[in-house]
Coordinates of C-alpha atoms in Angstrom, one line a residue:
M17 CA -49.1 38.9 63.9
A18 CA -46.6 41.7 63.8
D19 CA -43.0 40.9 64.5
F20 CA -42.2 43.2 67.4
S21 CA -38.4 42.5 67.2
R22 CA -38.4 44.4 63.9
I23 CA -39.4 47.8 62.6
R24 CA -43.2 47.9 62.4
G25 CA -44.7 48.0 59.0
F26 CA -42.0 46.0 57.0
S27 CA -43.6 43.1 55.3
M28 CA -43.1 40.8 52.3
R29 CA -45.3 43.2 50.2
E30 CA -43.0 46.1 50.9
F31 CA -39.9 43.9 50.1
L32 CA -41.4 43.1 46.7
S33 CA -42.1 46.7 46.1
L34 CA -38.5 47.6 47.0
L35 CA -37.3 44.9 44.7
L36 CA -39.1 46.5 41.8
K37 CA -38.4 50.1 42.7
F38 CA -35.7 50.9 45.2
T39 CA -36.4 54.3 46.8
D40 CA -33.8 56.8 47.9
L41 CA -32.2 56.5 51.3
E42 CA -33.4 59.9 52.4
M43 CA -37.0 59.0 51.7
E44 CA -36.7 55.9 53.8
L45 CA -35.1 57.7 56.7
N46 CA -37.9 60.4 56.5
A47 CA -40.5 57.6 56.6
Y48 CA -39.0 55.9 59.7
F49 CA -38.1 59.1 61.5
V50 CA -41.3 61.1 61.1
G51 CA -41.3 64.3 63.2
C52 CA -37.7 64.0 64.2
E53 CA -36.2 66.7 62.0
G54 CA -34.3 69.3 64.1
R55 CA -35.2 67.6 67.4
L56 CA -32.6 66.1 69.8
D57 CA -35.2 64.4 72.1
C58 CA -37.1 62.6 69.3
Y59 CA -39.0 59.6 70.6
N60 CA -42.0 57.8 69.0
P61 CA -43.5 55.1 71.1
N62 CA -45.2 53.6 68.1
F63 CA -41.9 53.1 66.4
Y64 CA -39.4 52.1 69.0
Y65 CA -39.5 49.1 71.3
D66 CA -37.8 48.0 74.5
E67 CA -34.6 46.4 73.0
E68 CA -31.1 47.6 73.3
R69 CA -30.4 47.9 69.6
E70 CA -33.7 49.9 69.1
D71 CA -32.8 52.3 71.9
H72 CA -29.4 52.9 70.4
L73 CA -30.9 53.8 67.0
V74 CA -31.9 57.4 68.0
E75 CA -28.4 58.1 69.2
L76 CA -26.9 56.8 66.0
Y77 CA -29.4 58.9 64.0
H78 CA -28.5 62.1 65.7
F79 CA -24.7 61.4 65.5
W80 CA -24.7 60.7 61.7
R81 CA -27.6 62.5 60.2
M82 CA -28.1 65.6 62.4
N83 CA -24.4 66.4 62.3
N84 CA -24.2 66.0 58.5
R85 CA -21.8 63.1 58.7
T86 CA -23.6 61.0 56.0
H87 CA -23.3 61.2 52.3
I88 CA -26.0 59.8 49.9
F89 CA -24.6 58.0 46.8
N90 CA -26.9 57.8 43.8
F91 CA -26.9 54.5 41.9
S92 CA -28.8 53.2 38.9
T93 CA -32.1 51.3 39.4
F94 CA -30.5 48.1 38.3
T95 CA -27.6 48.4 40.8
K96 CA -30.1 49.1 43.6
E97 CA -32.3 46.1 42.7
Y98 CA -29.3 43.8 42.3
T99 CA -27.8 44.9 45.6
L100 CA -31.1 44.5 47.5
S101 CA -31.5 41.0 46.0
M102 CA -28.0 40.0 47.1
Y103 CA -28.6 41.4 50.6
W104 CA -31.9 39.7 51.0
S105 CA -30.4 36.4 49.8
A106 CA -27.4 36.7 52.1
M107 CA -29.7 37.4 55.1
T108 CA -31.9 34.5 54.2
M109 CA -28.9 32.1 54.1
T110 CA -27.1 33.4 57.2
T111 CA -30.0 34.2 59.6
L112 CA -33.0 32.5 60.9
G113 CA -36.4 34.2 61.4
E114 CA -35.0 37.7 60.5
Q115 CA -36.9 38.1 57.3
P116 CA -40.6 39.1 56.8
A117 CA -42.9 36.1 56.7
P118 CA -45.0 35.6 53.6
N119 CA -48.7 36.3 54.1
T120 CA -50.4 35.2 50.8
S121 CA -50.2 32.2 48.5
L122 CA -48.3 34.2 45.9
Q123 CA -45.7 35.2 48.5
N124 CA -45.4 31.6 49.7
A125 CA -44.9 30.4 46.1
F126 CA -42.3 33.1 45.6
E127 CA -40.5 32.0 48.7
I128 CA -40.5 28.3 47.7
V129 CA -39.3 28.9 44.2
N130 CA -36.7 31.3 45.3
T131 CA -35.3 29.0 47.9
L132 CA -35.2 26.0 45.6
A133 CA -33.5 28.1 42.9
G134 CA -31.0 29.3 45.4
L135 CA -30.3 25.8 46.6
L136 CA -29.9 24.5 43.1
L137 CA -27.5 27.3 42.1
F138 CA -25.5 26.7 45.3
A139 CA -25.2 23.0 44.6
V140 CA -24.1 23.7 41.0
I141 CA -21.5 26.2 42.1
M142 CA -20.1 23.9 44.9
G143 CA -20.0 20.9 42.5
S144 CA -18.1 22.9 39.9
V145 CA -15.6 24.1 42.6
G146 CA -15.2 20.5 43.8
D147 CA -14.5 19.3 40.2
L148 CA -11.9 22.1 39.8
V149 CA -10.1 21.1 43.0
A150 CA -10.2 17.4 42.2
N151 CA -8.8 17.9 38.7
A152 CA -6.1 20.3 39.9
N153 CA -4.9 17.7 42.4
K154 CA -5.4 14.7 40.2
V155 CA -1.8 14.3 39.2
K156 CA -0.5 15.0 42.7
T157 CA -2.9 12.5 44.2
Y158 CA -1.9 9.8 41.7
W159 CA 1.8 10.3 42.5
Q160 CA 1.3 10.5 46.3
T161 CA -0.7 7.2 46.1
L162 CA 2.0 5.6 44.0
M163 CA 4.8 6.8 46.4
D164 CA 2.9 5.2 49.3
G165 CA 2.7 1.9 47.5
L166 CA 6.4 2.1 46.4
K167 CA 7.5 2.8 50.0
Q168 CA 5.6 -0.3 51.2
Y169 CA 7.0 -2.4 48.4
M170 CA 10.6 -1.2 48.9
T171 CA 10.4 -1.8 52.6
Y172 CA 9.0 -5.3 52.1
R173 CA 11.8 -6.1 49.6
S174 CA 14.4 -4.6 52.0
L175 CA 16.0 -2.3 49.3
N176 CA 18.9 -0.2 50.4
E177 CA 18.3 3.4 51.4
S178 CA 20.1 5.0 48.5
L179 CA 18.0 3.2 46.0
Q180 CA 14.8 4.0 47.9
T181 CA 15.8 7.7 48.0
K182 CA 16.4 7.7 44.2
V183 CA 13.0 6.2 43.5
L184 CA 11.2 8.7 45.7
K185 CA 13.1 11.6 44.2
Y186 CA 11.9 10.6 40.8
C187 CA 8.3 10.4 42.0
E188 CA 8.7 13.9 43.6
Y189 CA 10.1 15.2 40.3
E190 CA 7.2 13.9 38.3
M191 CA 4.7 15.2 40.8
A192 CA 6.3 18.7 40.7
E193 CA 6.2 18.6 36.9
E194 CA 2.6 17.6 36.9
T195 CA 3.0 15.7 33.6
I196 CA -0.4 14.3 32.7
L197 CA 0.6 12.2 29.7
K198 CA 3.9 10.5 29.0
E199 CA 5.4 10.5 25.5
H200 CA 4.5 6.9 24.8
E201 CA 0.9 7.7 25.8
V202 CA 0.7 10.6 23.4
R203 CA 2.1 8.3 20.7
D204 CA -0.6 5.7 21.4
E205 CA -3.4 8.2 21.3
L206 CA -2.5 10.1 18.2
P207 CA -2.4 8.6 14.6
R208 CA 1.1 7.6 13.5
K209 CA 1.5 10.3 10.9
L210 CA 0.2 13.0 13.2
Y211 CA 2.5 11.9 16.0
G212 CA 5.4 12.0 13.5
H213 CA 4.5 15.7 12.6
V214 CA 4.4 16.6 16.3
T215 CA 7.7 14.9 17.0
T216 CA 9.3 16.6 13.9
S217 CA 8.1 20.0 15.2
I218 CA 9.7 19.3 18.5
I219 CA 13.1 17.9 17.4
G220 CA 13.2 18.9 13.8
R221 CA 15.7 21.7 14.5
S222 CA 17.9 19.3 16.4
L223 CA 17.9 16.9 13.4
L224 CA 18.9 19.7 11.0
N225 CA 22.0 20.4 13.2
S226 CA 23.2 16.8 12.5
P227 CA 25.6 16.5 9.6
L228 CA 23.9 13.2 8.7
F229 CA 20.4 14.5 8.5
R230 CA 21.2 18.0 7.2
I231 CA 21.3 16.7 3.7
S232 CA 18.3 14.4 4.0
E233 CA 14.9 14.9 2.5
R234 CA 12.1 16.3 4.6
S235 CA 10.0 13.1 4.2
F236 CA 12.9 11.1 5.4
L237 CA 13.1 13.2 8.6
A238 CA 9.4 12.7 9.2
D239 CA 9.7 8.9 8.8
I240 CA 12.7 8.9 11.2
S241 CA 10.7 10.9 13.8
E242 CA 7.9 8.3 13.9
L243 CA 10.4 5.7 15.0
L244 CA 12.1 7.6 17.8
E245 CA 11.6 5.9 21.2
P246 CA 11.4 8.1 24.3
H247 CA 13.5 7.0 27.4
Y248 CA 13.7 8.6 30.8
F249 CA 16.8 8.7 33.0
C250 CA 17.4 9.8 36.6
P251 CA 20.6 11.7 37.8
G252 CA 23.5 9.3 37.9
D253 CA 22.1 6.8 35.4
V254 CA 24.6 5.5 32.9
V255 CA 23.0 6.0 29.4
I256 CA 26.0 4.7 27.4
E257 CA 28.8 2.5 28.6
K258 CA 32.3 2.6 27.2
G259 CA 33.0 -0.1 24.6
Q260 CA 29.3 -0.6 23.8
L261 CA 28.4 -1.0 20.1
C262 CA 27.1 2.2 18.4
S263 CA 23.6 0.8 17.9
S264 CA 21.5 3.9 18.6
M265 CA 21.3 7.6 18.1
F266 CA 20.4 9.9 21.0
I267 CA 18.5 13.2 21.0
I268 CA 18.3 15.1 24.3
V269 CA 14.8 16.4 24.5
C270 CA 15.1 17.7 28.0
G271 CA 17.7 17.4 30.8
R272 CA 21.5 17.1 30.5
M273 CA 24.1 14.4 29.9
V274 CA 27.8 14.3 30.9
E275 CA 30.5 12.7 28.7
V276 CA 33.2 11.3 31.0
T277 CA 36.6 11.2 29.2
D278 CA 40.0 10.4 30.6
E279 CA 40.9 14.0 31.0
D280 CA 37.7 15.9 31.5
E281 CA 33.9 15.9 31.6
I282 CA 31.9 17.4 28.7
D283 CA 28.3 18.6 29.2
H284 CA 25.7 17.9 26.6
F285 CA 22.5 19.9 26.8
E286 CA 18.9 19.9 25.5
G287 CA 18.6 19.7 21.7
E288 CA 22.0 18.0 21.0
V289 CA 22.1 14.9 18.8
L290 CA 24.7 12.2 19.7
G291 CA 25.8 9.1 17.8
D292 CA 24.1 10.1 14.5
V293 CA 27.1 9.4 12.2
N294 CA 28.0 6.2 14.1
L295 CA 24.7 4.6 12.9
I296 CA 26.7 3.7 9.7
W297 CA 29.3 0.9 10.4
F298 CA 32.4 0.1 8.4
H299 CA 33.7 -3.4 8.4
N300 CA 37.3 -2.3 7.8
H301 CA 37.3 0.1 10.8
L302 CA 35.7 -1.9 13.7
N303 CA 37.1 0.4 16.4
H304 CA 34.9 3.2 15.1
N305 CA 31.8 1.1 15.7
R306 CA 32.1 1.2 19.6
H307 CA 31.7 4.0 22.1
K308 CA 34.9 5.5 23.5
H309 CA 33.4 7.2 26.6
N310 CA 30.8 6.8 29.2
F311 CA 27.7 9.0 29.1
I312 CA 25.9 9.7 32.4
S313 CA 22.6 11.6 32.9
S314 CA 23.3 14.5 35.3
A315 CA 19.6 15.4 35.7
F316 CA 16.1 14.0 35.1
S317 CA 16.4 13.6 31.3
Q318 CA 14.1 12.6 28.5
I319 CA 16.1 11.2 25.6
H320 CA 14.7 10.0 22.3
M321 CA 16.6 7.0 20.8
L322 CA 16.7 5.7 17.2
S323 CA 18.0 2.2 16.7
R324 CA 20.3 1.4 13.9
D325 CA 17.9 -1.3 12.6
D326 CA 15.1 1.2 12.4
F327 CA 17.3 3.7 10.7
F328 CA 18.3 1.3 7.9
K329 CA 14.7 0.1 7.6
V330 CA 13.6 3.6 6.7
L331 CA 16.6 4.2 4.6
G332 CA 16.0 1.1 2.6
S333 CA 12.7 2.5 1.3
Y334 CA 14.4 5.5 -0.3
D335 CA 16.5 6.0 -3.4
V336 CA 20.0 4.7 -3.6
T337 CA 21.3 8.2 -4.1
L338 CA 20.3 9.2 -0.6
R339 CA 21.9 6.1 0.9
R340 CA 25.2 6.9 -0.9
R341 CA 25.1 10.5 0.4
L342 CA 24.5 9.4 3.9
C343 CA 27.3 6.8 3.7
D344 CA 29.7 9.4 2.4
V345 CA 29.0 11.7 5.3
G346 CA 29.3 8.9 7.8
K347 CA 32.5 7.7 6.3
R348 CA 34.0 11.2 6.2
F349 CA 33.2 12.0 9.8
S350 CA 34.1 8.5 11.0
F351 CA 37.5 8.3 9.4
L352 CA 38.6 11.9 9.8
F353 CA 37.3 12.6 13.4
G354 CA 36.7 9.1 14.8
P355 CA 33.6 8.2 16.6
S356 CA 31.3 11.2 17.3
F357 CA 31.2 10.1 21.0

């Protein structure tokens, strides 16, 4: 039965023919408006039906076509076919009963296959978009969940407000940075030698600025890099206390530290090496084996530390000549300038 809510004669067969060969717009208009050329009172009872949108069609035709307000654009056959396919797909997904019904078994099969393929493609696209959104918010979701648990824990333990604020600010910082892997996680995943090469490429220039490591062999620097331990500090954390033994060397990977002296405050920035020459102790000068000032982290800082025991463990596997050179450098800086910090 013909669909009288639509233009007569449009069927699945004609749609397939349009899909294979898209005719010009002018030919289509001439086909639908037979005998209307140059007439203002055009009316074809076999073509128009008693619906408001059909009645308005003649008025629109005279307004646009008869007054030369239209312009025909020529496109390639591929563009026309692709555009028609997209239009038909959009109409099929967004409307109900507005497309020509299939009449033959071949047309029914085409409808079924096309619908299933469209649903499959739609599901794949939506699944991919969902995965992208989930992965993009994975870090943020983790830290938000952790913050909720920490809030409950700190409230249960009745921690003071300042400490709770400090904990939450650290979580907010990590969530904003969107750090997926921590330094120790990277170290655990990579082979030891490979991680040493990665660390050397990051802090190698900082080590070369140190008077103690400037004269060292490249292999010695690589071995030292493998033993560096990453530590994280929040603003206001005391990294080094005055009077503490010089048992570690510090490399500021990111962030900032403040050295609090009796007269002033000295800022230390990313890339600086602190406490390198103080790894070497001298028994006849014990005052030089302790820190003279407090060091406080003034930002969220990542600091790599090398313990004195690890330093001499690596140094013991090298030639005596290197050990003597390093001791001479440490003695010269320690006795002439005092502790490096």
